[in-house]
Amino acid sequence: MSKNSRLPGFYKHTLDERADVVAGWADLTPAEHAALLGEEGLPTELADKLIENAVGIYGLPLGIAVNFQVNGQDVLVPMAIEEPSVIAGVSFAAKLVRAGGGFRTGSDEPEMIGQIQVLDLDDLPAARAAVLDHEDELLDIAARSDRVITKLGGGPRGLDARMLDNTPVGPMLIVHLIFDCRDAMGANMVNTACEQLAAPIERITGGRVGLRILSNLADRRLARAECTIPPEALAFGEYSGEQVLDGIVEAWAFAAADPYRAATHNKGIMNGIDAVVIATGNDWRAIEAGAHAYAARSGRYTSLTAWQKDNKGNLSGKLEMPVAVGIVGGSTRVHPTTQAVLKILNVKTARELAEIVVSVGLAQNLAAIRALATEGIQKGHMTLHARQIAIAAGAEGEQVMAVAERMQTEGNINPEHAEAILSELKK
Ligand code: MEV
C-alpha cells in the first residue's frame, strides 16, 4: 500500500503522539519505538566500544520532516539536529516541491577513491606507466583484501595515477584506487585495500609509499536531486509567485558569484544533509569535507545548488554533490535509534539513502533562500523561539501555540509575559 507523507498538523501534536504516528507509519516494533523516543537509545556499554575514554551519551533532538516525495515515493525523513527551523523549513519546502511532482533523483555507483602517495621517484611518467601496466595484478591484490565485499558485487574497479610535479617537498605520484563499497560507507575497506597495495606499488615503481587513505572528495559517488515548482505554488502574503521565483534565482546568483555568500548558502544545505546523515549513524564530517571540496572543484568556491526559471516559467532547482553514506557497517547497524531511523526511511540501498539526503539538502536550501529573498528568516525563528519560551513557562498541548501566538501578536516575547498569559488561560 502506498503511504502518504503529508501529515497535516503533525507539528501540533505532542512529542509522544508524533512518535506514535511515525511508529504506526513505519510499523515499528515496541523496541524500535522506544529507540526513537530515546528510551532505549545507545547503551553505555556500546558507547564504550565505539570510542575511547567514553564517559556517557550525548543526546540530540530527533525530528521528522514530512511531505517528502522522492521519485514518486512518499518518505518520512528522520533528522537529528539541535537547530530550530530546519525541520519546519524542509517540510514546508517539500510541500512546495510536491506541487511540482516531488523530487527526481539519481546517483552514481557507490565508488570511493583511495589514495596512495608515492615519493622518492626520479621519473614520474615512467612510474605512472608502470603502475598502470600492473593494474590487473594490483586490483587482484586489492580484491583479496576484502573477499566479502567482492562477493556482494563490490570491490576494486580500477586504478588511476596522478602526477603532482610541484609540491612543497618535490614531485610525487598519487595512485587512486577506485573501490565499489556497495551499501557501506566504506572507509575501512578502502583504507585496508590501500595499505595492501603499498608494498607492491613500491616494488613496481621503485619509490617509497607514504600515505594510504581514502579521499573524502568522493566525486565518483555523487547523488543528485532536482525539482520543479510552478510559480503559483510560491505565492504567499503580499508576494506574487513571480516575485518569489525571481527572488530565489537572485539569491542563488549571489551565492554562485560570491564565496562569502556561498559558504552560508551551503551551510544551510548542510543543515538538512547533516541532520539526516547523523540520524542514520553516518560520518557527517566526511560528508561536510566532500561537500565543500566539491563546491570548490572549479578552483573557486561556489553554490552547491542551482536555481533558474525554466522555459515553462517554473522554478527549477538542482543539487549534486558527493554523498558517501552507508546503511551497513560503522555505527549504522549497532545504534538502536539508527536502526529505527533506517526502517522509517525504508531504504534498501546506500544509493537510495544518498538520494533522500540530497533531496533534503535541496529542500533546505529552497526554504532558506525563499525566506531570505522575501520576509527574512527571523519571523519563522521568532515563532519557534516564542513556542520554546511558552514551553519553558509551563505551557502544554494547545496552550503552547496559544501562548506563543499571543506573545508574537503583542510583540512581547519573554518568560514573564509567557507566564502571565498562561495563568490567564488557566483561569
Ligand atoms: C542558518 O543556519 C542557515 C542559513 O543562513 C542559510 C542561508 O543563509 O541560506 C539561513
Tab-separated table of C-alpha atoms and ligand atoms in Angstrom:
chain	number	residue	atom	x	y	z
A	1	MET	CA	0.000	0.000	0.000
A	2	SER	CA	1.421	3.402	-0.887
A	3	LYS	CA	1.814	5.756	2.058
A	4	ASN	CA	1.333	9.488	2.289
A	5	SER	CA	3.996	11.620	3.979
A	6	ARG	CA	1.637	14.624	4.062
A	7	LEU	CA	0.751	14.708	7.735
A	8	PRO	CA	-1.152	17.979	8.175
A	9	GLY	CA	-0.949	19.381	11.688
A	10	PHE	CA	1.808	16.903	12.671
A	11	TYR	CA	3.655	19.705	14.458
A	12	LYS	CA	0.648	20.465	16.657
A	13	HIS	CA	0.770	17.056	18.380
A	14	THR	CA	2.790	16.247	21.466
A	15	LEU	CA	6.129	14.508	21.025
A	16	ASP	CA	4.645	11.170	22.181
A	17	GLU	CA	1.720	11.465	19.776
A	18	ARG	CA	4.087	12.224	16.899
A	19	ALA	CA	6.253	9.228	17.778
A	20	ASP	CA	3.082	7.081	17.799
A	21	VAL	CA	2.116	8.308	14.336
A	22	VAL	CA	5.609	7.565	12.973
A	23	ALA	CA	5.745	4.162	14.671
A	24	GLY	CA	2.409	3.280	13.037
A	25	TRP	CA	3.528	4.698	9.678
A	26	ALA	CA	6.731	2.643	9.654
A	27	ASP	CA	5.360	-0.381	11.505
A	28	LEU	CA	8.000	-0.091	14.229
A	29	THR	CA	8.330	-2.794	16.867
A	30	PRO	CA	7.921	-1.713	20.526
A	31	ALA	CA	11.740	-1.797	20.875
A	32	GLU	CA	12.211	0.392	17.771
A	33	HIS	CA	9.520	2.749	19.055
A	34	ALA	CA	11.392	3.016	22.380
A	35	ALA	CA	14.658	3.633	20.499
A	36	LEU	CA	13.009	6.502	18.615
A	37	LEU	CA	11.943	8.099	21.895
A	38	GLY	CA	15.484	7.720	23.194
A	39	GLU	CA	14.246	5.443	25.985
A	40	GLU	CA	16.335	2.629	24.569
A	41	GLY	CA	18.970	4.551	22.698
A	42	LEU	CA	22.672	3.850	22.569
A	43	PRO	CA	23.620	1.803	25.659
A	44	THR	CA	26.710	2.933	27.576
A	45	GLU	CA	28.358	-0.495	27.018
A	46	LEU	CA	28.145	0.109	23.281
A	47	ALA	CA	29.325	3.720	23.589
A	48	ASP	CA	32.315	2.367	25.457
A	49	LYS	CA	33.137	0.127	22.491
A	50	LEU	CA	32.601	2.775	19.820
A	51	ILE	CA	35.100	5.343	21.105
A	52	GLU	CA	37.950	5.686	23.577
A	53	ASN	CA	37.653	7.194	27.071
A	54	ALA	CA	33.840	7.131	26.859
A	55	VAL	CA	32.102	8.695	29.853
A	56	GLY	CA	28.494	8.944	28.684
A	57	ILE	CA	25.989	9.591	25.904
A	58	TYR	CA	25.348	12.943	24.213
A	59	GLY	CA	21.715	13.486	23.142
A	60	LEU	CA	20.315	15.427	20.186
A	61	PRO	CA	16.661	16.060	19.307
A	62	LEU	CA	15.354	13.691	16.626
A	63	GLY	CA	12.564	15.095	14.452
A	64	ILE	CA	10.647	14.037	11.373
A	65	ALA	CA	10.446	16.020	8.149
A	66	VAL	CA	7.094	15.481	6.446
A	67	ASN	CA	5.724	15.984	2.923
A	68	PHE	CA	8.684	14.418	1.077
A	69	GLN	CA	8.062	12.619	-2.180
A	70	VAL	CA	11.172	11.218	-3.861
A	71	ASN	CA	10.813	9.568	-7.268
A	72	GLY	CA	7.092	9.167	-6.641
A	73	GLN	CA	7.573	7.508	-3.227
A	74	ASP	CA	6.438	9.223	-0.052
A	75	VAL	CA	9.039	9.250	2.708
A	76	LEU	CA	9.182	10.478	6.276
A	77	VAL	CA	12.680	11.767	6.963
A	78	PRO	CA	14.195	11.465	10.448
A	79	MET	CA	16.610	14.305	11.245
A	80	ALA	CA	18.885	14.681	14.283
A	81	ILE	CA	19.584	18.374	14.853
A	82	GLU	CA	19.633	20.970	17.617
A	83	GLU	CA	18.864	23.993	15.398
A	84	PRO	CA	15.253	25.259	15.313
A	85	SER	CA	13.507	25.985	11.986
A	86	VAL	CA	15.417	23.397	9.923
A	87	ILE	CA	12.812	20.620	10.090
A	88	ALA	CA	9.939	23.093	9.680
A	89	GLY	CA	11.797	24.625	6.710
A	90	VAL	CA	12.470	21.376	4.842
A	91	SER	CA	8.930	20.112	5.489
A	92	PHE	CA	7.499	23.333	4.108
A	93	ALA	CA	9.798	23.231	1.065
A	94	ALA	CA	8.947	19.564	0.437
A	95	LYS	CA	5.279	20.598	0.297
A	96	LEU	CA	6.090	23.199	-2.362
A	97	VAL	CA	8.111	20.636	-4.328
A	98	ARG	CA	5.195	18.187	-4.098
A	99	ALA	CA	3.119	20.714	-6.018
A	100	GLY	CA	5.536	20.149	-8.911
A	101	GLY	CA	5.616	16.338	-8.664
A	102	GLY	CA	8.200	15.823	-5.902
A	103	PHE	CA	11.955	15.308	-6.078
A	104	ARG	CA	13.547	13.495	-9.003
A	105	THR	CA	16.828	11.913	-8.025
A	106	GLY	CA	19.742	9.855	-9.271
A	107	SER	CA	23.138	8.709	-8.055
A	108	ASP	CA	26.415	7.171	-9.193
A	109	GLU	CA	27.655	3.719	-8.303
A	110	PRO	CA	28.972	3.745	-4.694
A	111	GLU	CA	32.620	4.094	-5.731
A	112	MET	CA	35.140	5.609	-3.343
A	113	ILE	CA	38.670	6.735	-4.111
A	114	GLY	CA	41.613	5.511	-2.047
A	115	GLN	CA	44.892	7.411	-2.373
A	116	ILE	CA	48.429	6.024	-2.192
A	117	GLN	CA	51.224	8.592	-2.094
A	118	VAL	CA	54.473	7.521	-3.795
A	119	LEU	CA	57.648	9.545	-3.068
A	120	ASP	CA	61.346	9.458	-3.987
A	121	LEU	CA	60.658	8.940	-7.709
A	122	ASP	CA	63.111	10.232	-10.352
A	123	ASP	CA	60.792	9.707	-13.296
A	124	LEU	CA	57.099	10.351	-12.566
A	125	PRO	CA	55.771	9.456	-16.064
A	126	ALA	CA	57.680	6.134	-16.022
A	127	ALA	CA	56.396	5.290	-12.519
A	128	ARG	CA	52.864	6.184	-13.574
A	129	ALA	CA	53.110	3.965	-16.671
A	130	ALA	CA	54.499	1.095	-14.559
A	131	VAL	CA	51.562	1.300	-12.107
A	132	LEU	CA	49.020	1.325	-14.924
A	133	ASP	CA	50.793	-1.616	-16.637
A	134	HIS	CA	50.317	-3.627	-13.459
A	135	GLU	CA	46.675	-2.605	-12.961
A	136	ASP	CA	45.237	-6.163	-13.111
A	137	GLU	CA	47.768	-7.506	-10.619
A	138	LEU	CA	47.181	-4.598	-8.214
A	139	LEU	CA	43.388	-4.894	-8.465
A	140	ASP	CA	43.660	-8.616	-7.654
A	141	ILE	CA	45.602	-7.784	-4.501
A	142	ALA	CA	43.029	-5.145	-3.543
A	143	ALA	CA	40.182	-7.633	-4.137
A	144	ARG	CA	41.813	-10.156	-1.825
A	145	SER	CA	41.872	-7.541	0.959
A	146	ASP	CA	38.098	-7.916	1.417
A	147	ARG	CA	36.511	-11.026	-0.035
A	148	VAL	CA	33.079	-10.227	1.456
A	149	ILE	CA	32.589	-7.019	-0.488
A	150	THR	CA	33.721	-8.754	-3.689
A	151	LYS	CA	31.100	-11.481	-3.105
A	152	LEU	CA	28.483	-8.755	-2.594
A	153	GLY	CA	29.282	-7.364	-6.042
A	154	GLY	CA	31.615	-4.576	-4.912
A	155	GLY	CA	35.392	-4.345	-4.670
A	156	PRO	CA	38.138	-2.688	-6.720
A	157	ARG	CA	37.067	-1.223	-10.059
A	158	GLY	CA	40.148	0.468	-11.441
A	159	LEU	CA	43.342	2.445	-10.915
A	160	ASP	CA	44.421	5.915	-11.832
A	161	ALA	CA	47.747	7.662	-11.182
A	162	ARG	CA	48.124	11.438	-10.919
A	163	MET	CA	51.458	13.212	-11.121
A	164	LEU	CA	51.978	16.088	-8.697
A	165	ASP	CA	55.100	17.644	-10.174
A	166	ASN	CA	55.435	20.524	-7.818
A	167	THR	CA	54.568	20.033	-4.150
A	168	PRO	CA	56.392	21.735	-1.230
A	169	VAL	CA	58.536	18.579	-0.875
A	170	GLY	CA	59.056	17.943	-4.571
A	171	PRO	CA	57.326	15.631	-7.074
A	172	MET	CA	55.108	12.726	-6.076
A	173	LEU	CA	52.838	10.209	-7.758
A	174	ILE	CA	49.351	9.695	-6.339
A	175	VAL	CA	47.785	6.355	-7.160
A	176	HIS	CA	43.984	6.281	-6.980
A	177	LEU	CA	42.260	3.018	-6.228
A	178	ILE	CA	38.599	3.081	-7.287
A	179	PHE	CA	36.661	0.825	-4.958
A	180	ASP	CA	32.948	-0.001	-5.040
A	181	CYS	CA	31.692	-0.105	-1.444
A	182	ARG	CA	28.086	-1.172	-2.251
A	183	ASP	CA	25.938	-0.367	0.799
A	184	ALA	CA	28.753	0.554	3.178
A	185	MET	CA	30.302	3.998	3.511
A	186	GLY	CA	33.466	2.005	3.011
A	187	ALA	CA	36.263	3.929	4.754
A	188	ASN	CA	37.666	0.831	6.436
A	189	MET	CA	37.619	-1.398	3.382
A	190	VAL	CA	39.211	1.278	1.179
A	191	ASN	CA	41.922	2.056	3.735
A	192	THR	CA	42.697	-1.648	4.159
A	193	ALA	CA	42.956	-2.146	0.395
A	194	CYS	CA	45.260	0.900	0.073
A	195	GLU	CA	47.534	-0.461	2.791
A	196	GLN	CA	47.706	-3.823	0.992
A	197	LEU	CA	48.808	-2.084	-2.200
A	198	ALA	CA	51.691	-0.183	-0.592
A	199	ALA	CA	54.405	-2.859	-0.864
A	200	PRO	CA	53.539	-3.961	-4.427
A	201	ILE	CA	53.477	-0.316	-5.562
A	202	GLU	CA	56.909	0.310	-4.021
A	203	ARG	CA	58.208	-2.773	-5.872
A	204	ILE	CA	56.656	-1.709	-9.187
A	205	THR	CA	57.747	1.943	-9.054
A	206	GLY	CA	60.974	1.762	-7.046
A	207	GLY	CA	59.563	4.606	-4.925
A	208	ARG	CA	58.585	4.925	-1.275
A	209	VAL	CA	54.915	4.843	-0.241
A	210	GLY	CA	53.766	7.465	2.245
A	211	LEU	CA	50.045	7.942	2.955
A	212	ARG	CA	47.432	5.264	2.226
A	213	ILE	CA	43.958	6.669	2.888
A	214	LEU	CA	40.602	7.272	1.238
A	215	SER	CA	39.689	10.673	-0.202
A	216	ASN	CA	36.618	12.438	1.129
A	217	LEU	CA	36.271	14.198	-2.192
A	218	ALA	CA	34.084	11.275	-3.274
A	219	ASP	CA	33.353	12.729	-6.700
A	220	ARG	CA	32.645	9.311	-8.223
A	221	ARG	CA	29.865	8.834	-5.675
A	222	LEU	CA	27.633	11.788	-6.474
A	223	ALA	CA	23.949	11.987	-5.700
A	224	ARG	CA	21.622	14.452	-7.379
A	225	ALA	CA	18.137	15.792	-6.777
A	226	GLU	CA	16.021	18.073	-8.952
A	227	CYS	CA	12.682	19.748	-8.505
A	228	THR	CA	10.290	21.924	-10.470
A	229	ILE	CA	7.795	24.235	-8.801
A	230	PRO	CA	5.021	26.132	-10.574
A	231	PRO	CA	5.143	29.865	-9.701
A	232	GLU	CA	1.578	29.891	-8.338
A	233	ALA	CA	2.678	27.461	-5.591
A	234	LEU	CA	5.281	30.019	-4.457
A	235	ALA	CA	2.915	32.967	-3.909
A	236	PHE	CA	2.189	33.960	-0.324
A	237	GLY	CA	1.082	37.070	1.607
A	238	GLU	CA	1.894	40.146	-0.413
A	239	TYR	CA	4.353	38.278	-2.671
A	240	SER	CA	3.331	37.019	-6.097
A	241	GLY	CA	4.685	33.674	-7.295
A	242	GLU	CA	6.792	35.506	-9.896
A	243	GLN	CA	8.338	37.746	-7.253
A	244	VAL	CA	9.255	34.784	-5.055
A	245	LEU	CA	10.645	32.879	-8.032
A	246	ASP	CA	12.776	35.807	-9.155
A	247	GLY	CA	13.955	36.379	-5.579
A	248	ILE	CA	15.080	32.748	-5.278
A	249	VAL	CA	17.017	32.928	-8.552
A	250	GLU	CA	18.650	36.204	-7.456
A	251	ALA	CA	19.580	34.683	-4.088
A	252	TRP	CA	21.188	31.726	-5.853
A	253	ALA	CA	23.056	34.046	-8.261
A	254	PHE	CA	24.557	35.840	-5.242
A	255	ALA	CA	25.879	32.514	-3.876
A	256	ALA	CA	27.039	31.387	-7.320
A	257	ALA	CA	29.177	34.530	-7.674
A	258	ASP	CA	30.394	35.206	-4.127
A	259	PRO	CA	32.269	32.743	-1.860
A	260	TYR	CA	31.267	34.718	1.268
A	261	ARG	CA	27.612	34.113	0.483
A	262	ALA	CA	28.235	30.599	-0.934
A	263	ALA	CA	29.657	29.469	2.426
A	264	THR	CA	26.415	30.444	4.215
A	265	HIS	CA	24.209	29.180	1.374
A	266	ASN	CA	25.964	25.792	1.506
A	267	LYS	CA	25.880	25.777	5.308
A	268	GLY	CA	22.099	25.933	5.012
A	269	ILE	CA	22.138	22.964	2.616
A	270	MET	CA	24.271	21.060	5.139
A	271	ASN	CA	21.753	21.879	7.912
A	272	GLY	CA	19.418	19.474	6.134
A	273	ILE	CA	22.029	16.993	4.949
A	274	ASP	CA	23.959	16.574	8.201
A	275	ALA	CA	20.776	16.031	10.198
A	276	VAL	CA	19.820	13.002	8.075
A	277	VAL	CA	23.422	11.789	7.954
A	278	ILE	CA	23.660	11.929	11.768
A	279	ALA	CA	20.263	10.275	12.277
A	280	THR	CA	21.375	7.377	10.066
A	281	GLY	CA	24.629	6.901	12.011
A	282	ASN	CA	26.850	8.113	9.188
A	283	ASP	CA	30.044	10.182	9.308
A	284	TRP	CA	28.865	13.771	8.790
A	285	ARG	CA	32.407	15.172	8.864
A	286	ALA	CA	33.158	13.075	5.775
A	287	ILE	CA	30.059	14.441	4.044
A	288	GLU	CA	30.942	18.017	5.045
A	289	ALA	CA	34.505	17.627	3.735
A	290	GLY	CA	33.273	16.162	0.447
A	291	ALA	CA	30.595	18.830	0.006
A	292	HIS	CA	32.881	21.818	0.455
A	293	ALA	CA	35.725	20.342	-1.607
A	294	TYR	CA	33.206	19.637	-4.382
A	295	ALA	CA	31.866	23.199	-4.103
A	296	ALA	CA	35.422	24.436	-4.800
A	297	ARG	CA	36.192	21.974	-7.617
A	298	SER	CA	36.446	24.689	-10.268
A	299	GLY	CA	39.126	26.463	-8.212
A	300	ARG	CA	36.576	28.959	-6.907
A	301	TYR	CA	34.209	28.102	-4.045
A	302	THR	CA	30.601	28.369	-5.194
A	303	SER	CA	26.997	27.296	-4.578
A	304	LEU	CA	26.242	23.569	-4.480
A	305	THR	CA	22.715	24.168	-5.788
A	306	ALA	CA	21.485	25.862	-8.961
A	307	TRP	CA	18.104	27.613	-9.365
A	308	GLN	CA	16.604	29.003	-12.550
A	309	LYS	CA	13.345	29.799	-14.290
A	310	ASP	CA	12.731	27.038	-16.845
A	311	ASN	CA	11.281	27.574	-20.320
A	312	LYS	CA	7.749	26.985	-18.976
A	313	GLY	CA	8.161	29.698	-16.342
A	314	ASN	CA	8.542	27.233	-13.427
A	315	LEU	CA	11.203	27.382	-10.757
A	316	SER	CA	13.726	24.635	-11.381
A	317	GLY	CA	16.343	23.632	-8.820
A	318	LYS	CA	19.057	21.032	-8.562
A	319	LEU	CA	21.697	19.833	-6.144
A	320	GLU	CA	24.531	17.465	-6.980
A	321	MET	CA	27.283	16.575	-4.523
A	322	PRO	CA	29.277	13.651	-3.121
A	323	VAL	CA	27.202	11.645	-0.632
A	324	ALA	CA	29.278	8.789	0.797
A	325	VAL	CA	26.770	7.229	3.185
A	326	GLY	CA	26.178	3.618	4.150
A	327	ILE	CA	23.331	1.566	5.546
A	328	VAL	CA	25.599	-1.234	6.806
A	329	GLY	CA	28.810	-1.155	8.823
A	330	GLY	CA	30.113	1.604	11.069
A	331	SER	CA	27.620	2.621	13.745
A	332	THR	CA	24.676	2.336	11.334
A	333	ARG	CA	23.694	-1.178	12.348
A	334	VAL	CA	24.626	-1.148	16.017
A	335	HIS	CA	22.932	2.026	17.223
A	336	PRO	CA	19.312	1.128	18.113
A	337	THR	CA	17.940	4.547	17.109
A	338	THR	CA	19.708	4.372	13.771
A	339	GLN	CA	18.073	1.044	13.041
A	340	ALA	CA	14.632	2.538	13.722
A	341	VAL	CA	15.569	5.537	11.547
A	342	LEU	CA	16.583	3.302	8.621
A	343	LYS	CA	13.320	1.406	8.947
A	344	ILE	CA	11.336	4.669	8.828
A	345	LEU	CA	13.274	5.736	5.721
A	346	ASN	CA	12.612	2.304	4.206
A	347	VAL	CA	15.778	2.395	2.106
A	348	LYS	CA	17.166	-0.816	0.651
A	349	THR	CA	20.472	0.547	-0.625
A	350	ALA	CA	23.017	3.212	0.293
A	351	ARG	CA	22.246	4.931	-3.006
A	352	GLU	CA	18.571	5.309	-2.087
A	353	LEU	CA	19.641	6.895	1.191
A	354	ALA	CA	22.067	9.242	-0.616
A	355	GLU	CA	19.240	10.351	-2.927
A	356	ILE	CA	16.958	11.189	0.012
A	357	VAL	CA	19.860	13.046	1.645
A	358	VAL	CA	20.349	15.356	-1.374
A	359	SER	CA	16.592	15.912	-1.658
A	360	VAL	CA	16.606	17.173	1.931
A	361	GLY	CA	19.607	19.415	1.146
A	362	LEU	CA	17.796	20.911	-1.839
A	363	ALA	CA	14.632	21.396	0.235
A	364	GLN	CA	16.577	23.140	2.994
A	365	ASN	CA	18.220	25.488	0.519
A	366	LEU	CA	14.836	26.314	-1.035
A	367	ALA	CA	13.321	27.059	2.376
A	368	ALA	CA	16.251	29.282	3.368
A	369	ILE	CA	16.568	31.356	0.198
A	370	ARG	CA	12.806	31.690	-0.236
A	371	ALA	CA	12.597	33.177	3.263
A	372	LEU	CA	15.735	35.307	2.828
A	373	ALA	CA	14.530	36.686	-0.511
A	374	THR	CA	11.133	37.655	0.927
A	375	GLU	CA	10.214	38.233	4.570
A	376	GLY	CA	13.627	37.272	6.050
A	377	ILE	CA	14.292	34.325	8.340
A	378	GLN	CA	13.745	35.976	11.707
A	379	LYS	CA	9.931	35.778	11.541
A	380	GLY	CA	9.988	31.966	11.397
A	381	HIS	CA	12.724	31.832	14.009
A	382	MET	CA	10.722	34.077	16.339
A	383	THR	CA	7.689	31.763	16.031
A	384	LEU	CA	9.797	28.851	17.220
A	385	HIS	CA	11.509	30.982	19.828
A	386	ALA	CA	8.078	32.018	21.163
A	387	ARG	CA	6.993	28.365	21.322
A	388	GLN	CA	10.139	27.441	23.250
A	389	ILE	CA	9.559	30.296	25.739
A	390	ALA	CA	5.929	29.165	26.140
A	391	ILE	CA	7.035	25.568	26.851
A	392	ALA	CA	9.690	26.762	29.325
A	393	ALA	CA	6.938	28.759	31.109
A	394	GLY	CA	4.983	25.522	31.581
A	395	ALA	CA	2.542	25.607	28.621
A	396	GLU	CA	1.391	22.179	27.455
A	397	GLY	CA	-0.506	20.838	24.425
A	398	GLU	CA	-2.668	23.516	22.797
A	399	GLN	CA	-1.535	26.113	25.336
A	400	VAL	CA	1.865	26.228	23.621
A	401	MET	CA	0.506	27.656	20.370
A	402	ALA	CA	-1.955	29.917	22.176
A	403	VAL	CA	0.735	31.481	24.384
A	404	ALA	CA	3.276	31.725	21.531
A	405	GLU	CA	0.817	33.338	19.138
A	406	ARG	CA	-0.272	35.925	21.683
A	407	MET	CA	3.290	36.846	22.583
A	408	GLN	CA	4.056	37.328	18.879
A	409	THR	CA	0.946	39.358	18.135
A	410	GLU	CA	1.705	41.593	21.098
A	411	GLY	CA	5.371	41.848	20.079
A	412	ASN	CA	6.429	40.872	23.593
A	413	ILE	CA	8.234	37.518	23.721
A	414	ASN	CA	9.712	36.850	27.150
A	415	PRO	CA	9.332	34.336	30.007
A	416	GLU	CA	7.416	36.673	32.372
A	417	HIS	CA	4.867	37.518	29.709
A	418	ALA	CA	4.501	33.821	28.796
A	419	GLU	CA	3.773	33.014	32.445
A	420	ALA	CA	1.231	35.846	32.682
A	421	ILE	CA	-0.627	34.669	29.540
A	422	LEU	CA	-0.518	31.098	30.762
A	423	SER	CA	-2.039	31.897	34.154
A	424	GLU	CA	-4.761	33.909	32.361
A	425	LEU	CA	-5.504	30.926	30.109
A	426	LYS	CA	-5.615	28.548	33.069
A	427	LYS	CA	-8.263	30.748	34.735
B	1	MEV	C1	21.237	29.142	9.095
B	1	MEV	O1	21.601	28.015	9.863
B	1	MEV	C2	21.266	28.818	7.610
B	1	MEV	C3	21.025	30.000	6.667
B	1	MEV	O2	21.935	31.051	6.987
B	1	MEV	C4	21.244	29.505	5.271
B	1	MEV	C5	21.288	30.584	4.210
B	1	MEV	O3	21.624	31.732	4.511
B	1	MEV	O4	20.997	30.247	3.048
B	1	MEV	C6	19.641	30.579	6.830
